[in-house]
PDB file of C-alpha atoms in Angstrom:
ATOM      1  CA  UNK A 264      26.478 171.481 196.531  1.00 43.00           C
ATOM      2  CA  UNK A 265      24.160 174.331 197.403  1.00 40.00           C
ATOM      3  CA  UNK A 266      24.723 173.764 201.164  1.00 39.00           C
ATOM      4  CA  UNK A 267      28.505 173.666 200.694  1.00 43.00           C
ATOM      5  CA  UNK A 268      28.352 176.974 198.824  1.00 44.00           C
ATOM      6  CA  UNK A 269      26.395 178.601 201.648  1.00 40.00           C
ATOM      7  CA  UNK A 270      28.876 177.349 204.262  1.00 39.00           C
ATOM      8  CA  UNK A 271      31.844 178.618 202.222  1.00 44.00           C
ATOM      9  CA  UNK A 272      30.219 182.043 201.832  1.00 43.00           C
ATOM     10  CA  UNK A 273      29.520 182.253 205.551  1.00 45.00           C
ATOM     11  CA  UNK A 274      33.128 181.363 206.404  1.00 40.00           C
ATOM     12  CA  UNK A 275      34.454 183.985 203.958  1.00 41.00           C
ATOM     13  CA  UNK A 276      32.177 186.648 205.460  1.00 45.00           C
ATOM     14  CA  UNK A 277      33.253 185.786 209.020  1.00 43.00           C
ATOM     15  CA  UNK A 278      36.926 185.902 208.052  1.00 41.00           C
ATOM     16  CA  UNK A 279      36.528 189.334 206.412  1.00 41.00           C
ATOM     17  CA  UNK A 280      34.700 190.711 209.472  1.00 41.00           C
ATOM     18  CA  UNK A 281      37.436 189.471 211.799  1.00 41.00           C
ATOM     19  CA  UNK A 282      40.243 191.011 209.728  1.00 40.00           C
ATOM     20  CA  UNK A 283      40.760 194.702 210.616  1.00 43.00           C
ATOM     21  CA  UNK A 284      41.233 197.198 207.825  1.00 44.00           C
ATOM     22  CA  UNK A 285      44.768 198.528 207.385  1.00 44.00           C
ATOM     23  CA  UNK A 286      45.105 201.969 209.021  1.00 43.00           C
ATOM     24  CA  UNK A 287      48.082 204.265 208.501  1.00 44.00           C
ATOM     25  CA  UNK A 288      50.147 204.657 211.649  1.00 45.00           C
ATOM     26  CA  UNK A 289      49.970 208.171 213.135  1.00 48.00           C
ATOM     27  CA  UNK A 290      53.058 210.349 212.874  1.00 60.00           C
ATOM     28  CA  UNK A 291      54.999 210.100 216.122  1.00 82.00           C
ATOM     29  CA  UNK A 292      56.871 212.948 217.810  1.00 91.00           C
ATOM     30  CA  UNK A 293      58.058 213.373 221.359  1.00 90.00           C
ATOM     31  CA  UNK A 294      59.884 216.744 221.372  1.00 96.00           C
ATOM     32  CA  UNK A 295      59.885 219.961 219.292  1.00 98.00           C
ATOM     33  CA  UNK A 296      63.067 218.820 217.532  1.00 97.00           C
ATOM     34  CA  UNK A 297      61.038 216.001 215.980  1.00 97.00           C
ATOM     35  CA  UNK A 298      58.971 218.693 214.234  1.00 97.00           C
ATOM     36  CA  UNK A 299      61.416 221.560 213.567  1.00 98.00           C
ATOM     37  CA  UNK A 300      65.065 221.473 212.553  1.00 97.00           C
ATOM     38  CA  UNK A 301      66.680 223.028 215.637  1.00 97.00           C
ATOM     39  CA  UNK A 302      70.309 222.287 214.743  1.00 96.00           C
ATOM     40  CA  UNK A 303      71.261 225.975 214.688  1.00 97.00           C
ATOM     41  CA  UNK A 304      69.059 227.365 217.435  1.00 98.00           C
ATOM     42  CA  UNK A 305      68.820 227.690 221.179  1.00 98.00           C
ATOM     43  CA  UNK A 306      65.586 228.343 223.041  1.00 98.00           C
ATOM     44  CA  UNK A 307      65.026 231.048 225.659  1.00 97.00           C
ATOM     45  CA  UNK A 308      62.158 230.264 228.037  1.00 98.00           C
ATOM     46  CA  UNK A 309      60.183 232.428 230.512  1.00 97.00           C
ATOM     47  CA  UNK A 310      61.195 230.413 233.581  1.00 96.00           C
ATOM     48  CA  UNK A 311      64.076 230.609 236.031  1.00 94.00           C
ATOM     49  CA  UNK A 312      67.160 228.539 235.355  1.00 93.00           C
ATOM     50  CA  UNK A 313      67.435 226.226 238.383  1.00 89.00           C
ATOM     51  CA  UNK A 314      71.141 225.648 237.757  1.00 88.00           C
ATOM     52  CA  UNK A 315      72.191 229.287 238.145  1.00 86.00           C
ATOM     53  CA  UNK A 316      72.121 231.574 241.156  1.00 83.00           C
ATOM     54  CA  UNK A 317      69.663 234.455 241.164  1.00 83.00           C
ATOM     55  CA  UNK A 318      66.815 234.773 238.681  1.00 88.00           C
ATOM     56  CA  UNK A 319      67.941 234.074 235.138  1.00 90.00           C
ATOM     57  CA  UNK A 320      66.123 232.928 232.029  1.00 94.00           C
ATOM     58  CA  UNK A 321      66.399 229.235 231.225  1.00 97.00           C
ATOM     59  CA  UNK A 322      68.288 228.731 227.955  1.00 97.00           C
ATOM     60  CA  UNK A 323      68.703 225.352 226.274  1.00 97.00           C
ATOM     61  CA  UNK A 324      71.072 224.883 223.343  1.00 97.00           C
ATOM     62  CA  UNK A 325      72.478 222.020 221.349  1.00 96.00           C
ATOM     63  CA  UNK A 326      72.895 219.134 221.792  1.00 96.00           C
ATOM     64  CA  UNK A 327      70.401 219.151 224.707  1.00 96.00           C
ATOM     65  CA  UNK A 328      67.752 220.938 222.621  1.00 97.00           C
ATOM     66  CA  UNK A 329      67.310 217.904 220.367  1.00 96.00           C
ATOM     67  CA  UNK A 330      65.572 216.017 223.183  1.00 96.00           C
ATOM     68  CA  UNK A 331      64.091 218.909 225.168  1.00 97.00           C
ATOM     69  CA  UNK A 332      60.586 220.235 225.803  1.00 97.00           C
ATOM     70  CA  UNK A 333      58.951 222.141 228.649  1.00 97.00           C
ATOM     71  CA  UNK A 334      55.180 222.162 228.929  1.00 97.00           C
ATOM     72  CA  UNK A 335      53.327 224.438 228.444  1.00 97.00           C
ATOM     73  CA  UNK A 336      55.982 226.861 227.179  1.00 98.00           C
ATOM     74  CA  UNK A 337      57.744 224.878 224.453  1.00 98.00           C
ATOM     75  CA  UNK A 338      56.065 221.722 223.230  1.00 98.00           C
ATOM     76  CA  UNK A 339      55.141 219.883 220.026  1.00 97.00           C
ATOM     77  CA  UNK A 340      51.515 219.906 218.923  1.00 95.00           C
ATOM     78  CA  UNK A 341      49.443 216.730 219.469  1.00 92.00           C
ATOM     79  CA  UNK A 342      49.283 216.091 215.704  1.00 93.00           C
ATOM     80  CA  UNK A 343      53.038 216.674 215.316  1.00 95.00           C
ATOM     81  CA  UNK A 344      52.613 219.385 212.667  1.00 95.00           C
ATOM     82  CA  UNK A 345      53.880 222.318 214.734  1.00 98.00           C
ATOM     83  CA  UNK A 346      55.561 223.559 217.909  1.00 98.00           C
ATOM     84  CA  UNK A 347      53.777 225.714 220.473  1.00 98.00           C
ATOM     85  CA  UNK A 348      55.593 228.650 222.047  1.00 98.00           C
ATOM     86  CA  UNK A 349      53.835 230.196 225.055  1.00 98.00           C
ATOM     87  CA  UNK A 350      54.880 232.986 227.366  1.00 96.00           C
ATOM     88  CA  UNK A 351      52.989 234.433 230.347  1.00 98.00           C
ATOM     89  CA  UNK A 352      53.022 238.067 231.462  1.00 98.00           C
ATOM     90  CA  UNK A 353      54.714 237.078 234.726  1.00 97.00           C
ATOM     91  CA  UNK A 354      57.549 235.199 233.012  1.00 97.00           C
ATOM     92  CA  UNK A 355      61.245 235.646 233.745  1.00 96.00           C
ATOM     93  CA  UNK A 356      62.828 238.192 231.396  1.00 95.00           C
ATOM     94  CA  UNK A 357      66.155 238.331 229.595  1.00 88.00           C
ATOM     95  CA  UNK A 358      68.503 241.238 230.471  1.00 86.00           C
ATOM     96  CA  UNK A 359      67.608 244.728 229.203  1.00 84.00           C
ATOM     97  CA  UNK A 360      63.920 243.989 228.606  1.00 91.00           C
ATOM     98  CA  UNK A 361      60.741 244.178 230.672  1.00 94.00           C
ATOM     99  CA  UNK A 362      58.954 241.468 228.674  1.00 97.00           C
ATOM    100  CA  UNK A 363      59.477 237.727 228.744  1.00 96.00           C
ATOM    101  CA  UNK A 364      59.734 235.371 225.797  1.00 97.00           C
ATOM    102  CA  UNK A 365      59.520 231.786 224.624  1.00 98.00           C
ATOM    103  CA  UNK A 366      61.719 232.119 221.603  1.00 98.00           C
ATOM    104  CA  UNK A 367      64.383 230.536 219.454  1.00 98.00           C
ATOM    105  CA  UNK A 368      67.652 232.434 219.046  1.00 98.00           C
ATOM    106  CA  UNK A 369      69.759 231.750 215.960  1.00 98.00           C
ATOM    107  CA  UNK A 370      73.069 229.969 216.544  1.00 98.00           C
ATOM    108  CA  UNK A 371      75.920 228.554 214.474  1.00 94.00           C
ATOM    109  CA  UNK A 372      76.207 225.210 216.178  1.00 88.00           C
ATOM    110  CA  UNK A 373      77.044 226.098 219.777  1.00 89.00           C
ATOM    111  CA  UNK A 374      78.218 229.648 218.934  1.00 95.00           C
ATOM    112  CA  UNK A 375      75.917 232.658 218.698  1.00 96.00           C
ATOM    113  CA  UNK A 376      75.103 233.638 215.115  1.00 97.00           C
ATOM    114  CA  UNK A 377      76.311 237.093 214.124  1.00 97.00           C
ATOM    115  CA  UNK A 378      76.130 238.497 210.599  1.00 98.00           C
ATOM    116  CA  UNK A 379      76.148 241.796 208.740  1.00 97.00           C
ATOM    117  CA  UNK A 380      73.325 243.322 206.721  1.00 97.00           C
ATOM    118  CA  UNK A 381      75.861 244.560 204.177  1.00 97.00           C
ATOM    119  CA  UNK A 382      77.558 241.217 203.481  1.00 97.00           C
ATOM    120  CA  UNK A 383      75.842 238.155 202.045  1.00 97.00           C
ATOM    121  CA  UNK A 384      72.145 237.291 201.888  1.00 98.00           C
ATOM    122  CA  UNK A 385      70.378 236.244 205.092  1.00 98.00           C
ATOM    123  CA  UNK A 386      66.872 234.775 204.914  1.00 98.00           C
ATOM    124  CA  UNK A 387      64.366 233.504 207.467  1.00 98.00           C
ATOM    125  CA  UNK A 388      60.963 232.048 206.575  1.00 98.00           C
ATOM    126  CA  UNK A 389      58.443 231.185 209.321  1.00 98.00           C
ATOM    127  CA  UNK A 390      55.178 229.345 208.679  1.00 98.00           C
ATOM    128  CA  UNK A 391      53.169 230.159 211.796  1.00 98.00           C
ATOM    129  CA  UNK A 392      49.911 231.133 213.505  1.00 98.00           C
ATOM    130  CA  UNK A 393      49.516 233.424 216.496  1.00 98.00           C
ATOM    131  CA  UNK A 394      47.002 231.672 218.748  1.00 98.00           C
ATOM    132  CA  UNK A 395      46.712 233.803 221.915  1.00 98.00           C
ATOM    133  CA  UNK A 396      47.240 237.407 223.039  1.00 98.00           C
ATOM    134  CA  UNK A 397      47.695 238.798 226.560  1.00 98.00           C
ATOM    135  CA  UNK A 398      44.869 240.768 228.166  1.00 98.00           C
ATOM    136  CA  UNK A 399      44.638 244.584 228.201  1.00 97.00           C
ATOM    137  CA  UNK A 400      47.765 245.006 226.071  1.00 98.00           C
ATOM    138  CA  UNK A 401      47.125 242.398 223.354  1.00 98.00           C
ATOM    139  CA  UNK A 402      50.509 242.560 221.678  1.00 98.00           C
ATOM    140  CA  UNK A 403      52.995 239.862 220.678  1.00 98.00           C
ATOM    141  CA  UNK A 404      56.056 239.657 218.444  1.00 98.00           C
ATOM    142  CA  UNK A 405      56.306 236.575 216.218  1.00 98.00           C
ATOM    143  CA  UNK A 406      59.611 236.631 214.349  1.00 98.00           C
ATOM    144  CA  UNK A 407      62.362 239.213 214.461  1.00 98.00           C
ATOM    145  CA  UNK A 408      65.761 240.396 213.300  1.00 98.00           C
ATOM    146  CA  UNK A 409      67.956 241.375 216.210  1.00 96.00           C
ATOM    147  CA  UNK A 410      71.437 242.713 216.868  1.00 94.00           C
ATOM    148  CA  UNK A 411      71.002 243.749 220.486  1.00 86.00           C
ATOM    149  CA  UNK A 412      68.099 245.913 219.306  1.00 88.00           C
ATOM    150  CA  UNK A 413      64.940 244.949 217.434  1.00 91.00           C
ATOM    151  CA  UNK A 414      65.845 245.788 213.840  1.00 96.00           C
ATOM    152  CA  UNK A 415      62.523 244.574 212.441  1.00 98.00           C
ATOM    153  CA  UNK A 416      59.743 242.255 213.618  1.00 98.00           C
ATOM    154  CA  UNK A 417      56.312 240.900 212.813  1.00 98.00           C
ATOM    155  CA  UNK A 418      54.174 242.359 215.603  1.00 98.00           C
ATOM    156  CA  UNK A 419      50.498 241.790 216.359  1.00 98.00           C
ATOM    157  CA  UNK A 420      48.645 244.635 218.087  1.00 98.00           C
ATOM    158  CA  UNK A 421      45.059 243.542 218.716  1.00 98.00           C
ATOM    159  CA  UNK A 422      43.857 242.470 215.283  1.00 98.00           C
ATOM    160  CA  UNK A 423      46.448 244.463 213.333  1.00 98.00           C
ATOM    161  CA  UNK A 424      49.643 242.775 212.197  1.00 98.00           C
ATOM    162  CA  UNK A 425      52.594 245.043 211.423  1.00 98.00           C
ATOM    163  CA  UNK A 426      56.158 244.934 210.204  1.00 98.00           C
ATOM    164  CA  UNK A 427      58.165 247.137 212.563  1.00 98.00           C
ATOM    165  CA  UNK A 428      61.210 249.326 211.996  1.00 98.00           C
ATOM    166  CA  UNK A 429      63.188 249.479 215.253  1.00 96.00           C
ATOM    167  CA  UNK A 430      61.085 251.657 217.600  1.00 94.00           C
ATOM    168  CA  UNK A 431      58.390 252.304 214.993  1.00 97.00           C
ATOM    169  CA  UNK A 432      56.040 249.494 216.005  1.00 97.00           C
ATOM    170  CA  UNK A 433      53.411 250.416 213.379  1.00 98.00           C
ATOM    171  CA  UNK A 434      55.763 250.903 210.450  1.00 98.00           C
ATOM    172  CA  UNK A 435      53.813 248.847 207.866  1.00 98.00           C
ATOM    173  CA  UNK A 436      50.380 247.316 208.314  1.00 98.00           C
ATOM    174  CA  UNK A 437      50.314 243.912 206.603  1.00 98.00           C
ATOM    175  CA  UNK A 438      46.986 242.541 207.894  1.00 98.00           C
ATOM    176  CA  UNK A 439      44.342 244.802 209.424  1.00 98.00           C
ATOM    177  CA  UNK A 440      42.006 241.964 210.353  1.00 98.00           C
ATOM    178  CA  UNK A 441      44.168 239.237 211.786  1.00 98.00           C
ATOM    179  CA  UNK A 442      42.221 236.528 213.599  1.00 98.00           C
ATOM    180  CA  UNK A 443      43.854 234.229 216.111  1.00 98.00           C
ATOM    181  CA  UNK A 444      44.909 230.956 214.553  1.00 98.00           C
ATOM    182  CA  UNK A 445      45.255 232.358 211.020  1.00 98.00           C
ATOM    183  CA  UNK A 446      48.266 230.665 209.494  1.00 98.00           C
ATOM    184  CA  UNK A 447      50.676 232.910 207.596  1.00 98.00           C
ATOM    185  CA  UNK A 448      54.193 233.059 206.245  1.00 98.00           C
ATOM    186  CA  UNK A 449      56.590 235.694 207.584  1.00 98.00           C
ATOM    187  CA  UNK A 450      59.771 236.182 205.591  1.00 98.00           C
ATOM    188  CA  UNK A 451      62.818 238.401 206.039  1.00 98.00           C
ATOM    189  CA  UNK A 452      65.566 238.794 203.440  1.00 98.00           C
ATOM    190  CA  UNK A 453      68.554 240.880 204.529  1.00 98.00           C
ATOM    191  CA  UNK A 454      71.183 241.962 201.993  1.00 98.00           C
ATOM    192  CA  UNK A 455      72.946 245.030 200.582  1.00 97.00           C
ATOM    193  CA  UNK A 456      72.149 247.116 203.650  1.00 97.00           C
ATOM    194  CA  UNK A 457      68.403 246.536 203.544  1.00 98.00           C
ATOM    195  CA  UNK A 458      65.675 244.394 205.077  1.00 98.00           C
ATOM    196  CA  UNK A 459      62.902 243.110 202.836  1.00 98.00           C
ATOM    197  CA  UNK A 460      59.833 241.882 204.726  1.00 98.00           C
ATOM    198  CA  UNK A 461      57.283 239.608 203.024  1.00 98.00           C
ATOM    199  CA  UNK A 462      53.842 238.566 204.232  1.00 98.00           C
ATOM    200  CA  UNK A 463      52.525 235.419 202.533  1.00 98.00           C
ATOM    201  CA  UNK A 464      55.291 235.829 199.964  1.00 97.00           C
ATOM    202  CA  UNK A 465      54.231 239.378 199.008  1.00 98.00           C
ATOM    203  CA  UNK A 466      56.797 242.128 199.599  1.00 98.00           C
ATOM    204  CA  UNK A 467      55.462 244.553 202.210  1.00 98.00           C
ATOM    205  CA  UNK A 468      58.405 246.744 203.167  1.00 98.00           C
ATOM    206  CA  UNK A 469      61.990 247.512 202.231  1.00 98.00           C
ATOM    207  CA  UNK A 470      63.883 249.048 205.143  1.00 98.00           C
ATOM    208  CA  UNK A 471      67.331 250.511 204.601  1.00 97.00           C
ATOM    209  CA  UNK A 472      69.402 249.272 207.508  1.00 95.00           C
ATOM    210  CA  UNK A 473      73.157 248.807 207.912  1.00 96.00           C
ATOM    211  CA  UNK A 474      74.126 246.801 210.980  1.00 96.00           C
ATOM    212  CA  UNK A 475      76.441 244.094 212.253  1.00 97.00           C
ATOM    213  CA  UNK A 476      75.904 241.412 214.897  1.00 97.00           C
ATOM    214  CA  UNK A 477      72.636 240.314 213.304  1.00 97.00           C
ATOM    215  CA  UNK A 478      70.673 237.171 214.123  1.00 98.00           C
ATOM    216  CA  UNK A 479      67.143 235.833 213.708  1.00 98.00           C
ATOM    217  CA  UNK A 480      64.590 234.955 216.393  1.00 98.00           C
ATOM    218  CA  UNK A 481      61.364 232.957 216.132  1.00 98.00           C
ATOM    219  CA  UNK A 482      58.681 232.064 218.665  1.00 98.00           C
ATOM    220  CA  UNK A 483      56.642 234.442 220.824  1.00 98.00           C
ATOM    221  CA  UNK A 484      57.842 237.602 222.557  1.00 98.00           C
ATOM    222  CA  UNK A 485      54.864 238.799 224.601  1.00 97.00           C
ATOM    223  CA  UNK A 486      54.641 242.603 224.736  1.00 98.00           C
ATOM    224  CA  UNK A 487      52.927 242.794 228.130  1.00 98.00           C
ATOM    225  CA  UNK A 488      53.807 242.240 231.768  1.00 98.00           C
ATOM    226  CA  UNK A 489      52.250 242.467 235.215  1.00 98.00           C
ATOM    227  CA  UNK A 490      52.415 246.291 235.244  1.00 97.00           C
ATOM    228  CA  UNK A 491      50.077 246.660 232.264  1.00 97.00           C
ATOM    229  CA  UNK A 492      48.125 243.406 231.978  1.00 98.00           C
ATOM    230  CA  UNK A 493      46.130 241.308 234.431  1.00 97.00           C
ATOM    231  CA  UNK A 494      45.784 238.814 235.924  1.00 98.00           C
ATOM    232  CA  UNK A 495      49.447 238.528 236.832  1.00 98.00           C
ATOM    233  CA  UNK A 496      49.666 234.769 236.418  1.00 97.00           C
ATOM    234  CA  UNK A 497      50.207 232.017 233.889  1.00 97.00           C
ATOM    235  CA  UNK A 498      46.620 232.163 232.598  1.00 98.00           C
ATOM    236  CA  UNK A 499      47.491 235.458 230.877  1.00 98.00           C
ATOM    237  CA  UNK A 500      49.878 234.824 227.999  1.00 98.00           C
ATOM    238  CA  UNK A 501      50.893 235.183 224.375  1.00 98.00           C
ATOM    239  CA  UNK A 502      51.190 232.106 222.179  1.00 98.00           C
ATOM    240  CA  UNK A 503      52.417 231.211 218.711  1.00 98.00           C
ATOM    241  CA  UNK A 504      52.498 227.908 216.829  1.00 98.00           C
ATOM    242  CA  UNK A 505      55.338 227.448 214.342  1.00 98.00           C
ATOM    243  CA  UNK A 506      54.830 224.831 211.627  1.00 98.00           C
ATOM    244  CA  UNK A 507      58.211 225.341 210.009  1.00 98.00           C
ATOM    245  CA  UNK A 508      61.149 227.747 210.228  1.00 98.00           C
ATOM    246  CA  UNK A 509      64.095 227.868 207.863  1.00 98.00           C
ATOM    247  CA  UNK A 510      67.168 230.086 207.841  1.00 98.00           C
ATOM    248  CA  UNK A 511      69.684 230.338 204.997  1.00 98.00           C
ATOM    249  CA  UNK A 512      72.843 232.370 204.495  1.00 97.00           C
ATOM    250  CA  UNK A 513      74.634 232.844 201.189  1.00 95.00           C
TER     251      UNK A 513
END
């Protein structure tokens, strides 16, 4: 009896050792659209569009955007919890600007979004972390309200993070000691002819602003180029990781 008990115990131990422990399957993602809801966005990237003559920014909208990525400029993070936007100082620029971008532009399906600051309530919330600045001129924009001009943005200048008011790039300091990789929430609420800007859900600025043709942008808009930052190559860039971005209109 004693021998049988020993044999049974040995068999049970061997069986337990051979049976692997259950491990949760890792979250799988293959493109940025697996991480962020990109239904009402298009992306503008700092590379030339190979399908158009001349030098023009590559833009990808829906439905192609749902299965699109372009390393290293627009790609999901390895752990699938965010999307990396990167833009080098030598990137291709959109018309009427000297700086390139890797940035989402708000859409309404396949049509460009366009709304008024005096009608309705328009909100964008970005959970994000700026992770790299260009050399010499260490400035990036990470989230903005646009209407052909920059109405207001979140703009990092060195270690100082500001809310801007059109050409006033230092309108309101919201973090005087920003460190790369610090995760924060940027929020804009536009209504009744004003822009309310929140940093980590705390109101920082109320800007009176009446405009039409408004739309939101999210990603990284690097405020440096080859005339003011070196080296003039892809190793010199701005970068932002977005964990979530939501836009609502009411």
